[in-house]
Coordinates of C-alpha atoms in Angstrom, one line a residue:
Chain O
M1 CA -0.1 0.2 0.1
N2 CA 1.3 3.3 -1.1
R3 CA 1.3 5.7 2.5
L4 CA 1.2 8.8 1.9
T5 CA 3.8 11.2 2.9
V6 CA 3.0 14.8 2.4
P7 CA 2.7 15.3 -1.4
A8 CA 3.5 18.0 -3.6
P9 CA 2.4 21.0 -4.2
F10 CA 2.1 21.5 -0.6
A11 CA 4.6 19.5 1.1
G12 CA 6.5 22.4 2.2
Q13 CA 3.8 24.0 3.8
A14 CA 1.9 21.1 4.9
S15 CA 4.8 19.8 7.0
T16 CA 4.7 23.0 9.0
L17 CA 0.5 22.2 9.8
S18 CA -0.1 20.5 12.7
R19 CA -3.1 18.2 12.0
P20 CA -5.1 17.3 14.7
P21 CA -5.8 13.7 15.4
A22 CA -8.9 13.1 14.3
L23 CA -11.9 12.9 16.4
N24 CA -13.9 9.5 17.1
T25 CA -16.6 8.9 14.5
G26 CA -18.1 6.9 16.6
G27 CA -18.9 9.7 19.2
P28 CA -22.2 11.8 19.3
S29 CA -22.4 13.2 15.4
L30 CA -23.6 16.7 14.9
L31 CA -24.8 15.9 11.6
N32 CA -26.4 12.4 10.7
V33 CA -27.1 11.6 6.9
Q34 CA -29.0 8.5 7.0
D35 CA -29.4 6.4 3.7
V36 CA -30.1 9.4 2.0
S37 CA -31.0 8.8 -2.2
V38 CA -31.8 11.8 -4.7
I39 CA -33.3 11.1 -7.5
R40 CA -34.1 13.7 -10.4
G41 CA -36.1 12.6 -13.2
R42 CA -34.7 9.3 -14.1
Q43 CA -31.1 9.9 -12.9
S44 CA -29.8 9.0 -9.8
I45 CA -28.0 11.8 -8.1
L46 CA -27.2 10.4 -4.7
S47 CA -27.7 6.7 -3.8
G48 CA -27.9 5.4 0.1
V49 CA -25.4 7.8 1.3
T50 CA -25.1 7.3 4.7
L51 CA -22.8 9.8 6.8
E52 CA -22.2 10.9 10.6
V53 CA -20.1 13.9 11.5
P54 CA -19.2 14.6 14.7
Q55 CA -18.6 17.9 16.9
G56 CA -15.4 19.7 15.3
Q57 CA -14.5 17.1 12.7
S58 CA -13.6 18.2 9.6
V59 CA -14.5 16.2 6.4
G60 CA -13.5 16.6 2.8
I61 CA -15.6 15.4 0.0
L62 CA -13.7 14.1 -2.9
G63 CA -15.3 12.4 -6.5
A64 CA -15.7 13.1 -9.9
N65 CA -17.5 15.9 -11.3
G66 CA -21.1 14.5 -11.2
A67 CA -20.2 12.0 -8.3
G68 CA -23.0 13.9 -6.3
K69 CA -20.9 15.8 -4.1
T70 CA -22.3 19.3 -5.0
T71 CA -25.9 17.6 -4.1
L72 CA -24.7 15.8 -1.0
L73 CA -23.7 19.3 0.7
R74 CA -27.1 21.0 -0.6
C75 CA -29.3 18.1 0.9
C76 CA -27.5 18.8 4.1
A77 CA -27.7 22.7 3.9
G78 CA -31.7 21.8 3.4
L79 CA -31.5 23.3 -0.1
E80 CA -32.6 20.3 -1.9
S81 CA -35.1 17.8 -0.9
V82 CA -33.9 14.2 -0.8
S83 CA -35.8 11.7 -2.5
S84 CA -35.8 8.9 0.8
G85 CA -33.5 8.8 3.8
T86 CA -33.0 11.8 6.4
V87 CA -30.8 14.4 7.1
R88 CA -30.4 15.2 11.1
L89 CA -28.6 18.2 12.3
G90 CA -28.3 18.4 16.1
G91 CA -31.3 16.2 16.2
H92 CA -33.3 18.0 14.0
T93 CA -34.4 16.7 10.5
G94 CA -34.3 19.2 7.8
S95 CA -36.1 19.3 4.4
N96 CA -36.0 21.2 1.6
G97 CA -36.2 25.0 2.1
D98 CA -36.6 24.0 5.7
T99 CA -35.8 27.6 8.0
L100 CA -34.7 26.0 10.8
T101 CA -31.9 24.2 9.4
R102 CA -31.1 27.0 7.2
T103 CA -30.4 29.0 10.4
R104 CA -28.0 26.3 11.5
V105 CA -25.7 26.2 8.0
G106 CA -23.0 28.4 7.1
M107 CA -22.3 27.8 3.2
V108 CA -19.3 29.0 1.1
F109 CA -19.6 28.7 -2.5
Q110 CA -17.3 27.5 -5.3
Q111 CA -17.1 31.4 -6.6
H112 CA -17.6 33.2 -3.3
Q113 CA -20.9 34.4 -4.7
L114 CA -20.8 38.1 -2.9
V115 CA -22.2 41.4 -4.2
R116 CA -19.3 42.9 -5.8
A117 CA -20.3 46.6 -5.9
Y118 CA -20.8 46.2 -1.9
S119 CA -18.3 46.2 1.0
A120 CA -17.0 43.2 2.6
L121 CA -19.0 44.4 5.5
T122 CA -22.3 44.5 4.0
N123 CA -21.8 41.2 2.8
V124 CA -20.7 39.8 5.8
I125 CA -23.7 40.9 7.3
H126 CA -25.9 39.7 4.4
G127 CA -25.2 36.3 6.2
R128 CA -28.0 37.2 8.7
L129 CA -30.5 37.6 6.1
G130 CA -33.4 35.3 6.4
L131 CA -33.0 35.6 10.3
A132 CA -34.7 37.7 12.6
E133 CA -33.2 40.9 11.8
G134 CA -33.3 40.2 8.2
W135 CA -34.4 43.4 6.5
R136 CA -32.2 45.6 8.2
C137 CA -29.2 43.3 7.1
C138 CA -29.4 44.5 3.6
W139 CA -26.8 47.0 4.0
H140 CA -24.5 47.6 6.7
V141 CA -25.7 51.3 7.3
T142 CA -29.2 50.3 8.2
A143 CA -28.1 47.1 10.2
P144 CA -28.3 47.2 13.7
A145 CA -25.0 47.9 16.0
H146 CA -24.6 44.3 17.4
L147 CA -24.8 43.1 14.2
R148 CA -22.3 45.2 12.6
A149 CA -19.7 44.5 15.7
K150 CA -20.5 41.0 15.3
A151 CA -19.7 41.6 11.5
M152 CA -16.3 43.1 12.1
A153 CA -15.8 40.1 14.7
C154 CA -16.3 37.5 12.1
L155 CA -13.9 39.5 9.6
E156 CA -11.0 39.7 12.4
Q157 CA -11.6 35.9 12.6
V158 CA -10.5 35.8 8.7
G159 CA -8.0 38.5 9.1
M160 CA -10.1 40.8 6.6
A161 CA -11.2 43.2 9.2
G162 CA -8.6 46.0 8.0
K163 CA -10.4 45.7 4.4
A164 CA -14.2 45.7 6.1
M165 CA -15.0 48.8 3.9
R166 CA -13.2 47.6 0.6
P167 CA -16.1 46.8 -2.1
V168 CA -15.6 43.0 -3.0
A169 CA -14.8 44.0 -6.3
D170 CA -11.4 45.3 -5.0
L171 CA -10.5 42.1 -3.6
S172 CA -8.3 39.2 -4.5
G173 CA -9.8 35.9 -4.8
G174 CA -8.4 34.7 -1.7
E175 CA -9.3 37.6 0.2
A176 CA -13.3 37.7 -1.2
Q177 CA -13.3 33.8 -0.1
R178 CA -12.2 34.9 3.2
V179 CA -14.9 37.5 3.1
A180 CA -17.4 34.5 2.4
I181 CA -16.2 32.3 5.1
A182 CA -16.8 35.4 7.4
R183 CA -20.6 35.7 5.7
A184 CA -21.2 32.1 6.8
L185 CA -19.9 32.7 10.5
M186 CA -22.3 35.1 10.9
R187 CA -25.3 32.5 11.4
D188 CA -23.3 31.0 14.3
P189 CA -23.4 27.7 12.3
E190 CA -23.5 24.3 13.7
L191 CA -22.6 22.8 10.1
L192 CA -20.1 24.9 7.7
L193 CA -20.3 23.7 4.1
A194 CA -18.1 24.6 1.5
D195 CA -18.9 23.5 -1.9
E196 CA -15.3 23.7 -3.9
P197 CA -13.9 27.1 -2.0
T198 CA -10.7 26.7 -3.4
A199 CA -11.5 25.9 -7.4
S200 CA -10.6 29.6 -8.3
L201 CA -7.7 30.2 -6.6
D202 CA -4.0 29.7 -6.6
P203 CA -2.2 27.2 -4.8
T204 CA -1.2 29.5 -1.7
A205 CA -4.6 31.1 -1.7
R206 CA -6.5 27.5 -1.1
L207 CA -4.2 26.4 1.5
D208 CA -4.7 29.6 3.5
V209 CA -8.5 29.6 2.8
I210 CA -8.6 25.5 3.9
R211 CA -6.6 26.0 6.7
L212 CA -8.7 29.1 8.0
L213 CA -11.8 26.6 7.2
T214 CA -10.6 23.5 9.4
S215 CA -9.1 26.1 12.3
L216 CA -12.6 27.7 12.3
T217 CA -14.2 24.6 13.0
R218 CA -12.1 23.3 15.5
Q219 CA -12.3 26.3 17.4
S220 CA -16.4 26.1 17.3
P221 CA -18.9 24.0 18.4
A222 CA -19.8 23.0 14.5
C223 CA -18.5 20.4 11.8
L224 CA -17.2 21.0 8.4
L225 CA -18.2 19.3 5.1
V226 CA -15.8 20.7 2.1
S227 CA -15.9 19.5 -1.5
I228 CA -12.7 19.7 -3.0
H229 CA -10.9 18.4 -5.9
D230 CA -7.2 18.3 -4.7
E231 CA -6.5 15.2 -2.9
H232 CA -3.0 16.5 -1.7
L233 CA -4.8 19.1 -0.1
A234 CA -7.5 17.4 1.4
L235 CA -5.4 14.7 2.7
A236 CA -2.8 17.5 3.9
T237 CA -5.8 19.2 5.8
M238 CA -8.8 17.2 6.7
D239 CA -9.3 15.0 9.4
R240 CA -11.4 12.8 7.4
I241 CA -12.0 11.5 3.7
V242 CA -15.1 10.6 2.2
G243 CA -15.2 9.5 -1.3
L244 CA -18.0 9.2 -3.7
K245 CA -18.5 7.9 -7.1
G246 CA -21.4 7.6 -9.0
G247 CA -23.5 8.8 -6.1
R248 CA -22.7 6.3 -3.5
V249 CA -20.0 6.4 -0.7
V250 CA -17.3 4.2 -1.9
L251 CA -14.6 5.6 0.8
D252 CA -14.8 6.8 4.0
A253 CA -12.0 6.9 6.7
L254 CA -9.6 9.1 8.5
A255 CA -7.4 10.9 6.3
A256 CA -4.3 9.4 8.0
E257 CA -5.5 6.3 6.8
V258 CA -6.3 7.2 3.2
T259 CA -4.0 6.2 0.3
L260 CA -3.2 8.1 -2.9
E261 CA -4.3 5.1 -4.8
E262 CA -7.8 4.9 -3.3
I263 CA -8.2 8.5 -3.9
Q264 CA -7.2 8.3 -7.5
S265 CA -9.6 5.3 -8.2
L266 CA -12.5 7.8 -7.3
Y267 CA -11.7 9.7 -10.5
A268 CA -11.7 6.7 -12.6
A269 CA -14.1 6.6 -15.4
V270 CA -17.6 5.6 -14.3
P271 CA -19.5 2.8 -16.1
Q272 CA -22.2 4.3 -18.4
D273 CA -24.8 2.0 -17.2
E274 CA -24.1 3.7 -13.7
P275 CA -25.9 6.5 -12.2
C276 CA -23.5 9.6 -11.8
Chain P
M1 CA 8.4 24.1 -50.3
L2 CA 5.1 22.2 -49.4
T3 CA 4.3 19.1 -51.4
Q4 CA 1.5 16.9 -51.4
A5 CA 2.2 13.7 -50.4
P6 CA 1.5 10.8 -52.9
G7 CA -2.0 9.2 -52.3
E8 CA -3.4 12.4 -50.5
S9 CA -6.6 13.7 -52.1
P10 CA -6.3 17.2 -53.9
L11 CA -7.2 20.1 -51.4
V12 CA -10.6 21.5 -52.4
V13 CA -10.7 25.6 -53.0
P14 CA -14.0 26.8 -51.7
P15 CA -16.3 28.7 -54.1
R16 CA -15.3 32.5 -54.2
F17 CA -19.4 32.6 -53.4
S18 CA -21.3 30.5 -51.3
S19 CA -25.2 30.2 -52.5
E20 CA -26.0 31.7 -48.8
F21 CA -24.0 35.0 -49.8
V22 CA -25.7 35.0 -53.5
S23 CA -29.0 34.9 -51.8
R24 CA -28.1 37.7 -49.5
L25 CA -27.1 39.8 -52.1
L26 CA -30.2 39.5 -53.9
L27 CA -32.3 40.2 -50.9
A28 CA -30.3 43.5 -50.5
A29 CA -30.7 44.4 -53.6
A30 CA -34.2 43.6 -53.8
I31 CA -35.2 45.7 -50.7
V32 CA -32.9 49.0 -52.6
I33 CA -35.1 48.3 -55.7
V34 CA -38.5 48.3 -53.3
L35 CA -37.2 51.5 -51.4
V36 CA -36.0 53.2 -54.4
S37 CA -39.2 52.9 -56.4
D38 CA -41.4 53.6 -53.2
A39 CA -39.3 57.2 -53.1
A40 CA -40.5 58.0 -56.7
S41 CA -43.9 56.9 -56.2
M42 CA -44.5 59.4 -53.2
G43 CA -42.7 62.2 -55.3
V44 CA -39.1 62.5 -54.0
S45 CA -36.2 63.1 -56.6
P46 CA -33.0 64.6 -56.9
Q47 CA -34.3 66.9 -59.5
R48 CA -37.2 68.3 -56.8
L49 CA -34.5 68.5 -54.3
L50 CA -32.4 70.5 -56.5
E51 CA -34.8 73.0 -57.5
S52 CA -35.8 73.2 -53.9
L53 CA -32.1 74.1 -53.1
P54 CA -32.6 78.3 -53.6
K55 CA -35.5 78.3 -51.5
L56 CA -34.0 76.7 -48.5
L57 CA -30.9 78.7 -48.9
R58 CA -32.9 82.0 -48.7
F59 CA -34.9 80.6 -45.9
L60 CA -31.5 80.1 -44.0
A61 CA -29.6 83.6 -45.1
G62 CA -33.0 85.1 -44.0
M63 CA -32.3 83.7 -40.4
F64 CA -29.0 85.3 -40.2
P65 CA -27.7 87.3 -37.8
P66 CA -29.8 85.5 -35.2
D67 CA -31.8 88.0 -33.2
F68 CA -31.1 87.4 -29.6
S69 CA -33.4 91.0 -28.5
H70 CA -35.9 88.9 -26.9
W71 CA -33.2 87.1 -24.5
P72 CA -35.3 87.4 -21.2
M73 CA -38.0 85.6 -22.7
I74 CA -36.1 82.9 -24.6
L75 CA -34.3 82.5 -21.2
R76 CA -37.4 82.0 -19.5
A77 CA -38.6 79.7 -22.0
T78 CA -35.6 77.6 -22.1
W79 CA -35.5 77.3 -18.4
T80 CA -39.4 76.3 -18.5
T81 CA -38.7 73.3 -20.9
L82 CA -35.6 72.2 -18.8
R83 CA -37.9 72.0 -16.0
I84 CA -40.4 70.1 -17.6
A85 CA -38.0 67.5 -19.0
L86 CA -36.4 67.1 -15.5
L87 CA -39.8 66.7 -13.5
G88 CA -41.1 64.5 -16.5
A89 CA -38.1 62.4 -16.2
A90 CA -37.6 62.2 -12.8
V91 CA -41.5 61.4 -12.0
G92 CA -41.1 58.9 -15.3
L93 CA -38.5 57.5 -13.7
A94 CA -39.3 56.6 -9.9
V95 CA -42.9 55.1 -11.6
S96 CA -40.8 53.3 -14.1
S97 CA -38.2 51.8 -11.4
G98 CA -41.7 50.0 -9.2
L99 CA -42.9 48.9 -12.7
A100 CA -39.5 47.6 -13.6
V101 CA -39.3 45.3 -11.1
L102 CA -42.5 43.7 -11.9
A103 CA -41.7 43.4 -15.4
S104 CA -38.3 41.6 -14.9
R105 CA -38.4 38.1 -15.3
S106 CA -36.2 37.0 -12.4
Q107 CA -37.8 39.3 -9.9
S108 CA -41.6 39.8 -10.9
P109 CA -43.6 38.0 -8.2
S110 CA -45.4 36.1 -11.1
A111 CA -44.9 35.2 -15.0
W112 CA -48.5 36.4 -15.5
V113 CA -47.7 40.0 -13.8
C114 CA -44.6 40.0 -15.5
R115 CA -46.3 39.4 -18.9
A116 CA -48.7 42.1 -18.0
V117 CA -46.6 45.0 -17.0
R118 CA -44.4 43.9 -20.3
S119 CA -47.2 44.7 -22.2
L120 CA -48.2 47.8 -20.8
L121 CA -45.1 49.1 -21.2
S122 CA -44.7 48.3 -24.9
A123 CA -48.1 49.7 -25.4
I124 CA -46.9 53.2 -24.1
R125 CA -43.6 52.8 -25.9
T126 CA -45.7 52.5 -29.2
I127 CA -47.3 55.8 -28.7
P128 CA -44.9 59.1 -29.5
E129 CA -44.2 61.7 -26.9
L130 CA -46.0 63.9 -29.3
I131 CA -49.3 62.2 -29.1
W132 CA -49.0 61.9 -25.4
A133 CA -48.4 65.7 -25.6
I134 CA -51.7 66.4 -27.6
L135 CA -53.7 63.9 -25.4
F136 CA -52.5 65.9 -22.6
V137 CA -53.3 69.1 -23.8
I138 CA -56.8 68.3 -24.4
A139 CA -57.3 66.3 -21.0
V140 CA -55.5 69.3 -18.9
G141 CA -55.1 72.2 -21.1
L142 CA -52.4 74.2 -22.7
G143 CA -49.2 74.6 -20.5
P144 CA -46.4 72.6 -18.9
L145 CA -48.6 70.2 -17.0
A146 CA -49.5 68.6 -20.2
G147 CA -45.2 68.7 -21.0
I148 CA -44.7 67.2 -18.0
L149 CA -47.0 64.1 -18.4
A150 CA -46.0 63.4 -22.2
I151 CA -42.8 63.5 -20.7
T152 CA -43.4 61.1 -18.2
F153 CA -45.3 58.6 -19.9
D154 CA -42.5 58.7 -22.7
T155 CA -39.7 58.2 -19.8
L156 CA -42.0 55.2 -18.2
G157 CA -42.1 53.5 -21.8
F158 CA -38.5 53.7 -22.5
A159 CA -37.1 53.4 -19.2
G160 CA -39.5 50.7 -17.2
R161 CA -38.8 48.2 -20.4
F162 CA -34.8 48.9 -20.2
F163 CA -34.8 48.8 -16.1
A164 CA -36.6 45.6 -16.2
D165 CA -33.4 44.4 -18.7
A166 CA -31.1 45.7 -16.4
L167 CA -32.5 43.9 -13.5
D168 CA -32.4 40.6 -15.4
D169 CA -29.3 41.0 -16.5
A170 CA -27.8 41.1 -12.7
P171 CA -25.5 38.8 -11.7
Q172 CA -27.3 35.4 -10.6
A173 CA -24.5 33.8 -8.6
P174 CA -25.0 36.4 -5.2
Q175 CA -29.0 36.2 -5.7
E176 CA -28.6 32.4 -5.4
A177 CA -26.2 32.7 -2.3
L178 CA -28.7 35.4 -0.5
R179 CA -31.8 32.7 -1.2
S180 CA -29.9 29.8 0.5
F181 CA -29.9 32.1 3.5
G182 CA -33.3 32.2 3.4
A183 CA -33.6 35.9 2.1
S184 CA -37.0 37.0 0.6
R185 CA -37.7 38.1 -2.6
L186 CA -37.3 41.4 -2.0
Q187 CA -34.3 41.0 0.2
V188 CA -32.7 39.3 -2.7
L189 CA -33.9 42.5 -4.6
F190 CA -32.3 45.2 -2.2
G191 CA -29.4 43.0 -0.9
A192 CA -28.1 41.8 -4.4
V193 CA -30.0 42.8 -7.7
L194 CA -29.9 46.4 -7.0
P195 CA -26.5 47.3 -5.8
E196 CA -24.7 44.9 -9.1
A197 CA -27.6 46.5 -11.5
L198 CA -26.9 50.2 -10.2
P199 CA -24.1 51.1 -12.9
A200 CA -26.7 49.9 -15.7
L201 CA -29.6 51.6 -14.1
I202 CA -27.4 55.3 -14.1
G203 CA -27.0 54.7 -17.3
I204 CA -30.6 54.4 -18.7
A205 CA -31.5 57.0 -16.2
L206 CA -29.2 59.2 -17.7
H207 CA -30.3 58.7 -21.3
S208 CA -33.7 59.0 -20.4
L209 CA -33.0 62.5 -19.1
E210 CA -31.4 63.1 -22.6
R211 CA -34.4 62.2 -24.5
A212 CA -36.5 64.1 -22.2
I213 CA -34.8 67.1 -23.0
R214 CA -35.0 66.3 -27.1
A215 CA -38.7 65.8 -26.7
S216 CA -39.5 68.5 -24.2
V217 CA -38.8 71.2 -27.3
I218 CA -40.7 69.6 -29.4
L219 CA -43.7 69.5 -27.2
G220 CA -44.1 73.0 -27.1
V221 CA -45.0 73.0 -30.7
V222 CA -48.6 71.4 -29.8
G223 CA -49.0 74.0 -26.9
A224 CA -47.6 71.6 -24.1
G225 CA -45.1 74.5 -22.9
G226 CA -41.4 75.3 -22.9
I227 CA -39.5 77.1 -25.9
G228 CA -41.1 75.0 -28.7
I229 CA -44.0 77.3 -28.6
E230 CA -42.1 80.4 -28.6
L231 CA -40.4 78.6 -31.8
M232 CA -43.5 78.0 -33.5
V233 CA -44.9 81.7 -33.1
A234 CA -41.5 83.1 -34.3
I235 CA -41.6 80.7 -37.6
K236 CA -45.0 81.6 -38.0
L237 CA -44.8 85.4 -37.9
F238 CA -41.8 85.0 -40.1
E239 CA -39.5 86.0 -37.7
Y240 CA -36.5 84.0 -38.8
Q241 CA -33.6 85.7 -37.1
R242 CA -35.5 85.4 -33.9
S243 CA -35.8 81.8 -34.6
L244 CA -32.5 81.2 -35.5
A245 CA -31.6 82.4 -32.0
I246 CA -34.1 80.2 -30.1
I247 CA -32.9 77.2 -32.1
I248 CA -29.4 78.3 -30.7
S249 CA -30.4 78.0 -27.7
I250 CA -31.9 74.8 -27.6
L251 CA -28.5 73.4 -29.1
V252 CA -27.0 74.8 -26.4
V253 CA -28.8 73.5 -23.3
V254 CA -29.3 69.8 -25.4
M255 CA -25.7 69.6 -25.9
D256 CA -24.9 70.6 -22.2
V257 CA -27.1 68.0 -20.9
E258 CA -25.7 65.5 -23.1
T259 CA -22.3 66.3 -22.3
V260 CA -22.9 66.1 -18.8
S261 CA -24.7 63.0 -19.0
S262 CA -21.8 61.4 -21.0
L263 CA -19.2 62.7 -18.5
L264 CA -21.1 60.8 -15.8
R265 CA -22.0 57.7 -17.5
R266 CA -18.4 57.0 -18.7
H267 CA -17.3 58.0 -14.9
V268 CA -19.8 55.1 -13.6
Q269 CA -18.4 52.8 -16.5
R270 CA -14.9 53.7 -15.4
T271 CA -15.5 52.9 -11.6
V272 CA -17.3 49.7 -12.8
A273 CA -14.6 48.7 -15.3
G274 CA -11.6 49.6 -12.8
R275 CA -13.2 47.1 -10.1
H276 CA -13.5 44.3 -12.4
A277 CA -10.1 44.5 -13.5
V278 CA -8.7 44.6 -9.8
S279 CA -10.4 41.6 -9.4

């Protein structure tokens, strides 16, 4: 078996990372995905996915395009309904568009999806839209004082407090993604979801963003699910790796125990008759 | 030197004119023939234009030098024209902003409302401002109010449609993000759509203002107030020098407004382009 010694391109940086021992997956789970299937039309997107994630754990979801990574994250966020099975967050069963689920989930998107014309501060305050103070959170000028202070604290957590009033359009890709993470933190999430948050970033920014996400997860009572394509980065930073292929979980192990071959096999061609 | 390998089929040079090109050329020729024969049937001919030339030159010569002796009247009427345009455009833009949200395919509460409001805006747009002015002169009498209402409706038809298109063109990704947080339709509109569409909306509003200024000049001709009525009177009384002075005043106002509008529009575009370049 090919044991992974921190592979390129993050060999240099990753050697300085202190990856904590993975949390016991057998402990009380915060996120409980039980036998979830998603069928759209005649196509099976997810098939019998089961996943339990305890508090504080960072899980890297790997798989080829169309493997079902984004759908799984959207189901966890309550943005997509499941055809069968259940998604439970802290004991509460979510459903499509469920407000209670949405309020407990923070989501970071592939292309940050921030409002470019607005400042970083306003974008972070947008994280409270859909909650009680929703209306006043369209703009930082109208937001309540305690939320402005909270948004600044979130920006401080991601190292962007100094650029709070800069329009997002003036920020680099990595900085914008940090603001997007701060926006997700504004919701005090129990579950932090990130859908390929490093896809449009250079290697240094990728490592920064993923390291930020994992360190924030360890500091908070939340768990993290990241869909990611970079196997080196995932192995260097995540506690646990879940591999999807054709909508099924084919790999679920602590990152320290996963081999490169196992991950590469996730990207091997899926036979035509298999759903993907 | 490139040579053809033995056994390879010879290269086929494509024909100079494809059948598609020839059919398009024939269509263009047919359109030109129809237009020319139609012009001839309406009495438009180069000979007639040449015969009218001396008359036109005499008329133009009679306009010089411009007579600015009535400048207080010209100034007052020009100011009235500007106020008609500004007020009409402001009211039109305000109303069209609301209607644009209903007419926008992505923001309208329902497809039915969207179709209904779009049809209403199309109907308003098909009526020229001069017809609106005649209708409002009949309805509210001679004077600036008829002009303001005519400009309002003209702006409504134009800006309503283009505002709606600008809202539809706003980037979808930030809207999706806010929706995923559970933001309502209006929260998405104010939080993501309007800030992203703002440069386009400002550009459309400035275009509307330019249109309103040009339209407000002509509205006076049908009695809807402003400098147009003074121009009409001067021409009817054969006071061509005075009419030239009025035309010069109109030109100055229209060109000034267009210059300021272009500067503002360019500033907005530069700001947006600068931001996109940085990121």
